Coordinates of C-alpha atoms in Angstrom, one line a residue:
X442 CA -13.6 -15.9 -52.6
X443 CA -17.3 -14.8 -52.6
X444 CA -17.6 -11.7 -50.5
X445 CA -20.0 -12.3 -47.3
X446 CA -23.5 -11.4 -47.7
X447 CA -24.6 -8.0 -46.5
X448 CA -27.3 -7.2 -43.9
X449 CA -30.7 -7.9 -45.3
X450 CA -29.6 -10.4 -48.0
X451 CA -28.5 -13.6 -46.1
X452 CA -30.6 -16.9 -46.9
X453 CA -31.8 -19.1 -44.0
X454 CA -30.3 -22.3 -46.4
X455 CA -27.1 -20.2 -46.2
X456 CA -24.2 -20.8 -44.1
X457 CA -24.2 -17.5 -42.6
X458 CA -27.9 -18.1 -42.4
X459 CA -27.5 -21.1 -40.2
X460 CA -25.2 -19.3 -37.7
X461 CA -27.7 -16.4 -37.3
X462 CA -30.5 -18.3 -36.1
X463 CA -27.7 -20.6 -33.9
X464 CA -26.4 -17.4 -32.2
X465 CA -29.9 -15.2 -31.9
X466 CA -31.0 -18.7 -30.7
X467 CA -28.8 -19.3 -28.2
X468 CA -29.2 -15.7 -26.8
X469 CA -32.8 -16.0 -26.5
X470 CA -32.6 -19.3 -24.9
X471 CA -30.7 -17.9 -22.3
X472 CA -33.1 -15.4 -21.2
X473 CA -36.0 -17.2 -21.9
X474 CA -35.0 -20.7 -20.3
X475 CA -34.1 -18.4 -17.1
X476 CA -37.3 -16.8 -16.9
X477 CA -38.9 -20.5 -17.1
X478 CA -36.9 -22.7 -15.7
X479 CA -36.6 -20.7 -12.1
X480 CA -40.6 -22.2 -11.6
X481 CA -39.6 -25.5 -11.0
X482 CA -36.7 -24.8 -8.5
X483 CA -38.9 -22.7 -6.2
X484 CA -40.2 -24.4 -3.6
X485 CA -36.7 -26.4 -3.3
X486 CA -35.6 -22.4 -3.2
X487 CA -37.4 -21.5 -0.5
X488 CA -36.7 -24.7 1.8
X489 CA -33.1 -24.0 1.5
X490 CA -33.1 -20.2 1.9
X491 CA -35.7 -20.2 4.6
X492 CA -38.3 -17.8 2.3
X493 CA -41.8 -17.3 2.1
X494 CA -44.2 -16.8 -0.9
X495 CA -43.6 -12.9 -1.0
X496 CA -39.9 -13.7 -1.9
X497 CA -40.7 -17.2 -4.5
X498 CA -42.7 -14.2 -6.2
X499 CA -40.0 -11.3 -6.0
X500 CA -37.4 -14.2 -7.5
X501 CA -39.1 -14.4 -10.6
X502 CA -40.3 -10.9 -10.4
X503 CA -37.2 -8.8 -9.9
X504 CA -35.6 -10.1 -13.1
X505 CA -39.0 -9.3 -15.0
X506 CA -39.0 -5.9 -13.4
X507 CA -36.0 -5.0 -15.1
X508 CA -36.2 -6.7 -18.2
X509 CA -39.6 -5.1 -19.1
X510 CA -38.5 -1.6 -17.6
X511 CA -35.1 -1.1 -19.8
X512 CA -35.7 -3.4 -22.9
X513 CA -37.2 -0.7 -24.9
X514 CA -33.5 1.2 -24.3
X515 CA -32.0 -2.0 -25.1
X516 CA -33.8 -2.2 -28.2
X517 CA -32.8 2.0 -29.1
X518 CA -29.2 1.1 -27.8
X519 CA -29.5 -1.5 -30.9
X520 CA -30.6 0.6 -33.2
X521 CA -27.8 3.7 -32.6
X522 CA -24.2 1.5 -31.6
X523 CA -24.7 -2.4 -33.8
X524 CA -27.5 -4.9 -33.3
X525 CA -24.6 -7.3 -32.7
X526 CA -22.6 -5.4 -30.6
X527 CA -25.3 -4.8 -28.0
X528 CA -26.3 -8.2 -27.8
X529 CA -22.8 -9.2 -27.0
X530 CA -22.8 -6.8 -24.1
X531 CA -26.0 -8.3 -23.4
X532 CA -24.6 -12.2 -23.1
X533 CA -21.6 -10.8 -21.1
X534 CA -23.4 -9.4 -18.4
X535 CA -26.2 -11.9 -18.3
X536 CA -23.8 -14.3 -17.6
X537 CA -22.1 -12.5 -15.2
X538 CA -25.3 -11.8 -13.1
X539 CA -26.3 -15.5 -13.6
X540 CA -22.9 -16.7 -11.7
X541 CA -24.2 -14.3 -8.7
X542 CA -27.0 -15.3 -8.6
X543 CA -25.5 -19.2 -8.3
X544 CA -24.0 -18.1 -5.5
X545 CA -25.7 -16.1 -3.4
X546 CA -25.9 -16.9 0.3
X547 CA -29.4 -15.4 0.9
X548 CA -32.7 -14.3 -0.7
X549 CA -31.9 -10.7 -0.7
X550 CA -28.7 -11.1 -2.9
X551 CA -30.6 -13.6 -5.2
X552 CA -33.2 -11.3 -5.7
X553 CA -30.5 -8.3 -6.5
X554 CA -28.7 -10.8 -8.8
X555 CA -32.0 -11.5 -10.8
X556 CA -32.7 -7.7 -10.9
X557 CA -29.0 -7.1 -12.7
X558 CA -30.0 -10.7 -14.9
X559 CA -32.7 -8.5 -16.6
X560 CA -30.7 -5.9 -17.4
X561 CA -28.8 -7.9 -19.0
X562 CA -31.8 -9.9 -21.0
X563 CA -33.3 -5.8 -21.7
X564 CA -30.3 -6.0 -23.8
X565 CA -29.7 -9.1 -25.6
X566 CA -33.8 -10.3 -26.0
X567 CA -34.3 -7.5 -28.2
X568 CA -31.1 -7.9 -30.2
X569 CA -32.0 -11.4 -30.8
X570 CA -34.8 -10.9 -33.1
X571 CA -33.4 -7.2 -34.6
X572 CA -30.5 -9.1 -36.0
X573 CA -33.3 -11.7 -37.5
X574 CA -35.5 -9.3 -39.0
X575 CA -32.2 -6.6 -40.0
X576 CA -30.0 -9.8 -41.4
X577 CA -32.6 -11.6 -43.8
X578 CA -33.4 -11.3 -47.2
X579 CA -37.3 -10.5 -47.1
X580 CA -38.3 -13.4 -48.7
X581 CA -36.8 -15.5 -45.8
X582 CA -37.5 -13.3 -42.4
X583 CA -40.8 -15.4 -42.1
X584 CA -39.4 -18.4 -42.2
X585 CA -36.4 -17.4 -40.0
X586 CA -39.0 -15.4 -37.5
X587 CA -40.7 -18.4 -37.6
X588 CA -37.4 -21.0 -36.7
X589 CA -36.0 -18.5 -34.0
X590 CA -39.9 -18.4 -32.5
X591 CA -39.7 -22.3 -32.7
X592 CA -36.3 -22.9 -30.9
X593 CA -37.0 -20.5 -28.7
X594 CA -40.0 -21.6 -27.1
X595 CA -38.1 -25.1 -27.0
X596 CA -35.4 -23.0 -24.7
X597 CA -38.5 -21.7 -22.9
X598 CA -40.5 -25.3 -22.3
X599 CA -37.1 -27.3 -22.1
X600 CA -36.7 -24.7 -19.1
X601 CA -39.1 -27.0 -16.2
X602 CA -37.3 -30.3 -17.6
X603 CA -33.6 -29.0 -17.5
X604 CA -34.5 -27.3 -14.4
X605 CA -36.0 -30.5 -12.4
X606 CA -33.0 -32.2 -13.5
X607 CA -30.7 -29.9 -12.1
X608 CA -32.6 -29.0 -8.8
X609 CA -33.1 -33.0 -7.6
X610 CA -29.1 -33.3 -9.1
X611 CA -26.4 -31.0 -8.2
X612 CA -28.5 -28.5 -6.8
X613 CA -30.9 -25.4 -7.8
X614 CA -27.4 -23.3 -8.0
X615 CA -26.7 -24.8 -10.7
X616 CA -30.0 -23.5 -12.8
X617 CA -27.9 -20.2 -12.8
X618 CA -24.7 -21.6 -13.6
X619 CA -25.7 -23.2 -17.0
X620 CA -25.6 -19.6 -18.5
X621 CA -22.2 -19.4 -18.1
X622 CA -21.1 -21.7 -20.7
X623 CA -24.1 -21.0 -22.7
X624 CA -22.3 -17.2 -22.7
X625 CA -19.3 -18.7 -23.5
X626 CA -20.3 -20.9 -26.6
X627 CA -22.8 -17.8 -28.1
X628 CA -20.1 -14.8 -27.7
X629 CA -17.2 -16.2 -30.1
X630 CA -20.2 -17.5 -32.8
X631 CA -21.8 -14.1 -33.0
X632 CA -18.6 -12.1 -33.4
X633 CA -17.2 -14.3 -36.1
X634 CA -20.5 -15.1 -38.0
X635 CA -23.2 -12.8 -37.5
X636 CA -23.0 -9.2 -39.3
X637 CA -23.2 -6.0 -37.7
X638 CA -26.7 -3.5 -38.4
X639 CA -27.6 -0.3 -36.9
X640 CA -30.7 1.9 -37.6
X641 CA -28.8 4.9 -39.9
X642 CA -31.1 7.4 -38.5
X643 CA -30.8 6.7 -35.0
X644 CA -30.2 10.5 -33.6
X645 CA -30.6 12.2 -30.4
X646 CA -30.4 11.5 -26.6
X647 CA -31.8 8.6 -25.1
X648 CA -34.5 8.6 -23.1
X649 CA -32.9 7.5 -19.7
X650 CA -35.8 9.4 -17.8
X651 CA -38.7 7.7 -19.5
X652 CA -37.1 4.0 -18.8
X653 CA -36.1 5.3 -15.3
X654 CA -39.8 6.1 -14.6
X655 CA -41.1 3.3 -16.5
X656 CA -38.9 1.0 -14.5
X657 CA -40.2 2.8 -11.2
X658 CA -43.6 2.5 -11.8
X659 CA -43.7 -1.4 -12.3
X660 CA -41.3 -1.6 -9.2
X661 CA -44.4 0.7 -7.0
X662 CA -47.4 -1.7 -8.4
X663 CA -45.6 -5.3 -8.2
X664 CA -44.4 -4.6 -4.8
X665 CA -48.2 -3.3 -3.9
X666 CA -49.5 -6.5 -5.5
X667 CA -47.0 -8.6 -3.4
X668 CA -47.2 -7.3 -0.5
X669 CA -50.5 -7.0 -0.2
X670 CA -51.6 -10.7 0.8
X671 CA -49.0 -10.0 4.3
X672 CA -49.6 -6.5 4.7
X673 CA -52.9 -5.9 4.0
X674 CA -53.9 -2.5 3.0
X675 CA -51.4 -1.1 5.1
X676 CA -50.2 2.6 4.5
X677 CA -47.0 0.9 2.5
X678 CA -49.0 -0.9 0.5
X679 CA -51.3 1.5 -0.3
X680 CA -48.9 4.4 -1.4
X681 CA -46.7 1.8 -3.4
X682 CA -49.6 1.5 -5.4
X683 CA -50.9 5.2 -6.1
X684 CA -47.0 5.7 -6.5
X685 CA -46.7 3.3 -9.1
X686 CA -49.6 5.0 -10.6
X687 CA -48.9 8.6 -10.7
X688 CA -45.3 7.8 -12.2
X689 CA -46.7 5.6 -14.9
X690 CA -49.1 8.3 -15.6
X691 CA -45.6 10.6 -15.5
X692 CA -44.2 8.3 -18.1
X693 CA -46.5 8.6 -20.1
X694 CA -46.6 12.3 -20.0
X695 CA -43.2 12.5 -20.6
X696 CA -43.0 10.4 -23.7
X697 CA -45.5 12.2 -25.0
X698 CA -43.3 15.6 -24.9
X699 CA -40.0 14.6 -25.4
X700 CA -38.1 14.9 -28.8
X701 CA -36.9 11.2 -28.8
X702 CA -38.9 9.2 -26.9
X703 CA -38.1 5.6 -25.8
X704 CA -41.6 4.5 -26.6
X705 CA -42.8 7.1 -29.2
X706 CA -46.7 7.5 -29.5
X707 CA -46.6 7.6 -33.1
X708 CA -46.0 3.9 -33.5
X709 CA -49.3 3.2 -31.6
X710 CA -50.8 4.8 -35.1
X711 CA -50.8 1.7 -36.7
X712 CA -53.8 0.0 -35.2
X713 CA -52.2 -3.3 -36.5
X714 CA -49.0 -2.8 -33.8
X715 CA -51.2 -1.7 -31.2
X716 CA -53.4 -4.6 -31.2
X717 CA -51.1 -6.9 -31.5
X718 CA -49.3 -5.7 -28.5
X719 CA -52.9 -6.0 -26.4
X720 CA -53.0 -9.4 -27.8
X721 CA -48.7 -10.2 -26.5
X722 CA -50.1 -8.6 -23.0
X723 CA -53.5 -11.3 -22.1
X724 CA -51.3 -14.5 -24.2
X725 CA -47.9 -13.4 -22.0
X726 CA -49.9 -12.6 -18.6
X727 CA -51.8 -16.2 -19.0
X728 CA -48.5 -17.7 -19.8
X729 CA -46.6 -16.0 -16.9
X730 CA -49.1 -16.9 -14.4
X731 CA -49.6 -20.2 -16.0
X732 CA -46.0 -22.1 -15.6
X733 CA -45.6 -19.8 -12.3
X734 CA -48.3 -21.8 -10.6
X735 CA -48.3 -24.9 -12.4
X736 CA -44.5 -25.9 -11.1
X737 CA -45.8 -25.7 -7.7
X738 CA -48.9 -27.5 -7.9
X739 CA -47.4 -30.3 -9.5
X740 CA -44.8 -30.4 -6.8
X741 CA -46.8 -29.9 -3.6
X742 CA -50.1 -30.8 -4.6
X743 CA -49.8 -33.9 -6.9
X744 CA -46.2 -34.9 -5.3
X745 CA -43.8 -34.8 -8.3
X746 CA -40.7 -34.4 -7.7
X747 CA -38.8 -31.2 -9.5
X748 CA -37.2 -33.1 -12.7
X749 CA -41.3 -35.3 -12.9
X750 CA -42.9 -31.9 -12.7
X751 CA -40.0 -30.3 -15.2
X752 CA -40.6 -33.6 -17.7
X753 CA -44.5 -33.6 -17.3
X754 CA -44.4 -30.1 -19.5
X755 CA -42.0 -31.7 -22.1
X756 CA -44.8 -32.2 -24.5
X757 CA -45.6 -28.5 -25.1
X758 CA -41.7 -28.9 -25.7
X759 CA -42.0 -31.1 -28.4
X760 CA -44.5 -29.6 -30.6
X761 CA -43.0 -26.1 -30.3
X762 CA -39.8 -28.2 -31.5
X763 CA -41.8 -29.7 -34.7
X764 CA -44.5 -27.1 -36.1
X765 CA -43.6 -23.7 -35.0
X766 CA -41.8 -22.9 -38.4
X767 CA -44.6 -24.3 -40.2
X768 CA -47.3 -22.2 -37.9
X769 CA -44.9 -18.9 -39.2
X770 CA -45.1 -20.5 -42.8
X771 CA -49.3 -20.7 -42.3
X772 CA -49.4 -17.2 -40.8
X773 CA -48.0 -15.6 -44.1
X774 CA -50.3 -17.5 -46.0
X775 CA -53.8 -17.2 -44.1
X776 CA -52.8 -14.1 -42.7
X777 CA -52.4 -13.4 -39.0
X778 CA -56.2 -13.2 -37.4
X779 CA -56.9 -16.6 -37.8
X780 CA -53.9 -18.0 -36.1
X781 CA -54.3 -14.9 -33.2
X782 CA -57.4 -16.0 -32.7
X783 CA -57.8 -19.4 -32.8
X784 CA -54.2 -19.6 -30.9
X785 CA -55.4 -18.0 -27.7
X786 CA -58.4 -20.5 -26.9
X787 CA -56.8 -23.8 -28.0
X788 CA -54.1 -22.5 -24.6
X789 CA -56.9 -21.4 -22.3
X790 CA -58.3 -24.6 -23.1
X791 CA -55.1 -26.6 -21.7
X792 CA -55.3 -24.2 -19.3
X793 CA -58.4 -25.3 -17.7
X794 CA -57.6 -28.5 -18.3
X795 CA -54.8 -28.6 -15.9
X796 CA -57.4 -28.1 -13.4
X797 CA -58.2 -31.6 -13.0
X798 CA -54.2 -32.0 -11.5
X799 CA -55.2 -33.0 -7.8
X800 CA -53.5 -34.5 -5.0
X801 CA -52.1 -38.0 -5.0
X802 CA -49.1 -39.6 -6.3
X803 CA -47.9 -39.5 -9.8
X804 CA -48.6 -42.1 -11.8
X805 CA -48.2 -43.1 -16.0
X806 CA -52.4 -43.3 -15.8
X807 CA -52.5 -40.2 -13.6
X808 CA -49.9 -38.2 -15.9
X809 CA -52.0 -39.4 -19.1
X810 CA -55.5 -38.5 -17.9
X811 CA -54.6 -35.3 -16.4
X812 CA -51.3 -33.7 -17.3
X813 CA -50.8 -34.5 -20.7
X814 CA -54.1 -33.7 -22.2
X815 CA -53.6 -30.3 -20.5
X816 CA -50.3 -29.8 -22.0
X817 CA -50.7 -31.3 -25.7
X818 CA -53.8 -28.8 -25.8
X819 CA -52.0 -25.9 -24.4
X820 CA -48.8 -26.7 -26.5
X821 CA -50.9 -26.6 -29.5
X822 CA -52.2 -23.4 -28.9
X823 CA -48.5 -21.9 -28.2
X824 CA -47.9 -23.4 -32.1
X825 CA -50.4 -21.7 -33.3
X826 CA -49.8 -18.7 -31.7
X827 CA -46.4 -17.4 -31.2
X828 CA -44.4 -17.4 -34.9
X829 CA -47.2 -15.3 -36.3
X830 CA -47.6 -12.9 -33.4
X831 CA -43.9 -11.7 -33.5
X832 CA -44.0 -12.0 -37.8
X833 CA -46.8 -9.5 -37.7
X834 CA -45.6 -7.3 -34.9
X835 CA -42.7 -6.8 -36.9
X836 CA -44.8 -6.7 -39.9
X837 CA -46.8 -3.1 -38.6
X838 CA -43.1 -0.9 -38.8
X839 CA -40.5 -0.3 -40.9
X840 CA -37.1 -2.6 -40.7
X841 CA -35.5 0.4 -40.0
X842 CA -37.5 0.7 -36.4
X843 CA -37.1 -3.0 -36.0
X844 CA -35.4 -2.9 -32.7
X845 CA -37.9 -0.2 -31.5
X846 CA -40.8 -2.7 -32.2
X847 CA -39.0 -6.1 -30.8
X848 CA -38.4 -3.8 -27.8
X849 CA -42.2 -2.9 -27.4
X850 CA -43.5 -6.2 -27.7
X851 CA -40.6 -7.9 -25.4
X852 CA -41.6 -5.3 -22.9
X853 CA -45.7 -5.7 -23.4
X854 CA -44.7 -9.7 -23.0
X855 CA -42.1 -9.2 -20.0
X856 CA -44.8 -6.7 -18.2
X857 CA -47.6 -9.5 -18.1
X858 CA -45.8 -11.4 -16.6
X859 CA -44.7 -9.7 -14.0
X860 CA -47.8 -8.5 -13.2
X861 CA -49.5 -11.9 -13.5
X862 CA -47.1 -13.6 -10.9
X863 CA -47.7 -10.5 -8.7
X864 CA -51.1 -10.4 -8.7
X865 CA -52.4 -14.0 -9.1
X866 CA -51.4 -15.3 -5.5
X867 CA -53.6 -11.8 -4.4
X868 CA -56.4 -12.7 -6.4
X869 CA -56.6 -15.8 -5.8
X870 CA -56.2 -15.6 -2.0
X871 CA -52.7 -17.3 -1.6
X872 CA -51.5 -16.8 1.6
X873 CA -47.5 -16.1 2.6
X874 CA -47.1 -19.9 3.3
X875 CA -49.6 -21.4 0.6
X876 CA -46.6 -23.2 -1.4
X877 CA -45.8 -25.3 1.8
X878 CA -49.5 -26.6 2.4
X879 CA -50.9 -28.9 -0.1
X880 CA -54.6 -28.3 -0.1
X881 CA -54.5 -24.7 0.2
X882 CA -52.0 -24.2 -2.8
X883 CA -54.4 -26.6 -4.5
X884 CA -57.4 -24.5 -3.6
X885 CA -56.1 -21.2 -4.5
X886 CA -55.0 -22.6 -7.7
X887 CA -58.2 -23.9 -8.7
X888 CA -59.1 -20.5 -9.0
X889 CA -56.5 -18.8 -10.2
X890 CA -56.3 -20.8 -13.7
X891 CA -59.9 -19.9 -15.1
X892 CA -58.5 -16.4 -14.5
X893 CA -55.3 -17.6 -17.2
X894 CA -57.4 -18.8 -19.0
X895 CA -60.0 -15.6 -19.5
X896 CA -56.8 -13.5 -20.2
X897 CA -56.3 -15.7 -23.0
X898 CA -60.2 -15.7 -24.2
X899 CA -60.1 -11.8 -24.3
X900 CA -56.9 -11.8 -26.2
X901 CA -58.2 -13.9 -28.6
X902 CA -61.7 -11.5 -28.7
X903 CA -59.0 -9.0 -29.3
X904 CA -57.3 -10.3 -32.3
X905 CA -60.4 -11.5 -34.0
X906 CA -61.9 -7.7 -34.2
X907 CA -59.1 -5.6 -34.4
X908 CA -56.9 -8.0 -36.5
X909 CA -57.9 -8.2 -40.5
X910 CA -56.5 -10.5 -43.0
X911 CA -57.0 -8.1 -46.6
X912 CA -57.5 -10.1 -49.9
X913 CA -55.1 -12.1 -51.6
X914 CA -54.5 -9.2 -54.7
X915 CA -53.7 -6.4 -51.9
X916 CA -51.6 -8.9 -50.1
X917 CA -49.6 -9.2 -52.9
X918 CA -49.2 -5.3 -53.4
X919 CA -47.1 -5.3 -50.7
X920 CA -44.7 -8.2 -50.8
X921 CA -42.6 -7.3 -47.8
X922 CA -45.4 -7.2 -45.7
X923 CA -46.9 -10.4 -47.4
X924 CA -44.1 -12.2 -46.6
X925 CA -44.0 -11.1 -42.6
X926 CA -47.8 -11.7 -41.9
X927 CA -50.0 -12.3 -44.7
X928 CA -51.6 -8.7 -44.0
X929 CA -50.9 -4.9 -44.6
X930 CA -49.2 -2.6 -42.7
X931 CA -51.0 0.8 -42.4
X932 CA -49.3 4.1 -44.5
X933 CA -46.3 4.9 -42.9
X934 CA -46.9 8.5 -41.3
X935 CA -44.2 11.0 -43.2
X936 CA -42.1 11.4 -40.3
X937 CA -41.5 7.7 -40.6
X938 CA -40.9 7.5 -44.3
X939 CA -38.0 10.2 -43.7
X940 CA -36.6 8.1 -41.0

């Protein structure tokens, strides 16, 4: 009997291979349907619970608050105690928060229920794709990336459908509830199939104070941001702003002088990883904000009901579902600054298309003139996009920091978004009760999507200047590399090369 392969040598045509991507899959999907498919059940969320806007945003929000505050531990709690074992951990208690949150009898429980959600998804997003890049011959970890990206993002789109479906069925409970025997089916799979991996020199303490104030200081600018179009700029507001300030200028102080930081400065050295990250931050803030607003508009404004508005974004589904592994495959090939580039704008032009989406009742002519150019474009852009932004995150560090980098970008992606939703409704001048009138929802959003949409245009400025595809001969110096993103990683600095 062939002995099983070892970490770092499995085949995606393998067997094994298969029931890694099915099990990182699956855990991904779990956190990433949630975070998308909570849009479309919101205003049926607030009818039933009696809420206003302020508490639609701090639904989505609170599980974003703590998934981008304590994924960066959950990426170093990979690293030191198994890849695999975390991730479990991670499943477990995602579930477990997602059957409180199914039934919680008021806002304030749901909203403490999608706060412990994210703790769980700080744990199990960045295992997902550490076990991809840690479990993979190098030869295959682009096009594996590039097949987790691509089912993935189905989770993600699939999310509006799948919710719809379950809001105008059995109820938007039940949105929560489907984790629980996703949990059930992805726990037994990844303990029998997947092999374990740890970071052999993961040392030292973790950095509980640097998440702690990381997590604090999103908490003190989100609940500014919110609170700010009821309160105005009232002394609470006001201090939860500068207090949100001061301790993320703490956090960064302190990661800056601690011996094992959660976010270490050294591995913004590699321009590469650090503009990537800026580009993950504009393409996840446009996204958040994005499918945020756009469930609601297509509910109150053009009068879909929750599973119409769920299956008008089903296209962006589809082509995620069909090209994403080939967009990974082009990425290593081209190299990664076209695709970042040329990514960004193809979305931000869906984007703005979306803004002909008006009152009246849905229609097949009214879908095909207005939604569905807006989401083919938009979809394409997430193609283009997404498989080679993770490849050549990963692509900046060594395997061996893996979970470290995963964590980084999770939390740059996780952090846009939560500042997006927060801030949007503000900019745009959404009142507390905007999602219950028609035209005023439909106002406000008319201006908040050329706001996506120039988030997206300055990511894409980003990546085409800071980004550089290197010729084919150097490419080919550095085959690893090659095979991630089609570019070269900067010199590892020496304390990385001991590590």
């Amino acid at each position: 009997m062939a002995a099983a392969p070892a970490p770092g040598e499995i085949r995606v045509a393998s067997s094994v291979g298969r029931w890694v991507v099915l099990t990182t899959v699956l855990g991904s999907s779990m956190a990433m349907l949630d975070s998308t498919v909570i849009n479309v059940a919101l205003p049926r969320i607030g009818e039933d619970l009696g809420t206003g806007m302020a508490a639609l945003q701090w639904t989505v929000n609170a599980y974003m608050l703590t998934l981008a505050g304590l994924i960066l531990l959950g990426g170093a709690l990979g690293d030191r105690y198994g890849r695999r074992r975390v991730f479990v951990v991670g499943v477990v208690w995602f579930a477990g928060a997602s059957l409180l949150c199914g039934i919680a009898p008021d806002a304030g429980v749901l909203v403490a229920a999608r706060a412990l959600q994210g703790v769980g998804g700080a744990l199990l997003t960045p295992g997902s794709l550490a076990l991809i890049q840690a479990s993979f011959h190098p030869d295959d970890r682009a096009r594996a990336v590039g097949l987790w990206s691509g089912f993935g993002g189905v989770g993600a789109a699939v999310g509006p459908f799948v919710g719809g479906w379950l809001v105008d069925g059995p109820g938007w409970r039940w949105v929560f509830l489907l984790n629980v025997p996703l949990a059930a089916l992805c726990v037994p799979v990844a303990l029998r199939h997947v092999p374990e991996s740890r970071d052999p020199a993961a040392h030292g303490r973790f950095d509980v104070l640097g998440a702690a104030l990381g997590a604090l200081a999103l908490a003190g600018v989100t609940y500014a941001l919110i609170e700010a179009p009821g309160r105005g700029a009232s002394p609470v507001v006001i201090g939860s702003a500068l207090g949100g300030l001061l301790l993320g200028a703490a956090f960064v102080a302190v990661e800056r002088r601690r011996a094992d930081p959660m976010l270490p400065p050294s591995v913004f050295r590699s321009r590469l990883f650090t503009s990537v990250n800026l580009v993950t931050f504009c393409v996840y803030a446009a996204l958040g904000g994005f499918f945020f607003l756009s469930a609601i508009q297509l509910q109150v404004v053009a009068g879909y009901s929750a599973l119409g508005a769920g299956t008008a974004l089903l296209p962006t589904t589809v082509l995620m579902l069909l090209f994403s592994a080939w967009s990974g495959e082009l990425g290593r090939r081209i190299g990664p600054r076209i695709p970042l580039t040329a990514g960004p704008l193809l979305a931000a032009a869906g984007m703005l298309l979306m803004l002909r989406v008006g009152p009246g009742s849905p229609s097949v002519g009214s879908y095909a003139g207005e939604v569905l150019p807006a989401v083919l474009v938009l979809g394409a852009g997430l193609v283009v996009v997404v498989a080679p932004l993770t490849a050549t995150v990963l692509a900046a560090v060594d395997a061996g920091r893996s979970g470290l980098a995963s964590g980084i970008n999770n939390a740059a992606a996780r952090a846009a978004g939560l500042i997006a939703v927060a801030a949007l409704p503000l900019l745009a001048g959404m009142g507390p009760e905007a999602y219950r009138d028609a035209d005023e929802f439909a106002a406000t959003f008319r201006r908040a999507m050329p706001m996506c949409a120039g988030l997206l245009v300055v990511g894409a400025v980003i990546a085409w200047w800071t980004v550089r595809t290197p010729p084919a001969a150097v490419r080919d110096e550095r085959p690893e590399c090659a095979v991630h993103c089609g570019a070269v990683a900067p010199p590892l600095e020496p304390e990385h090369r001991e590590r």
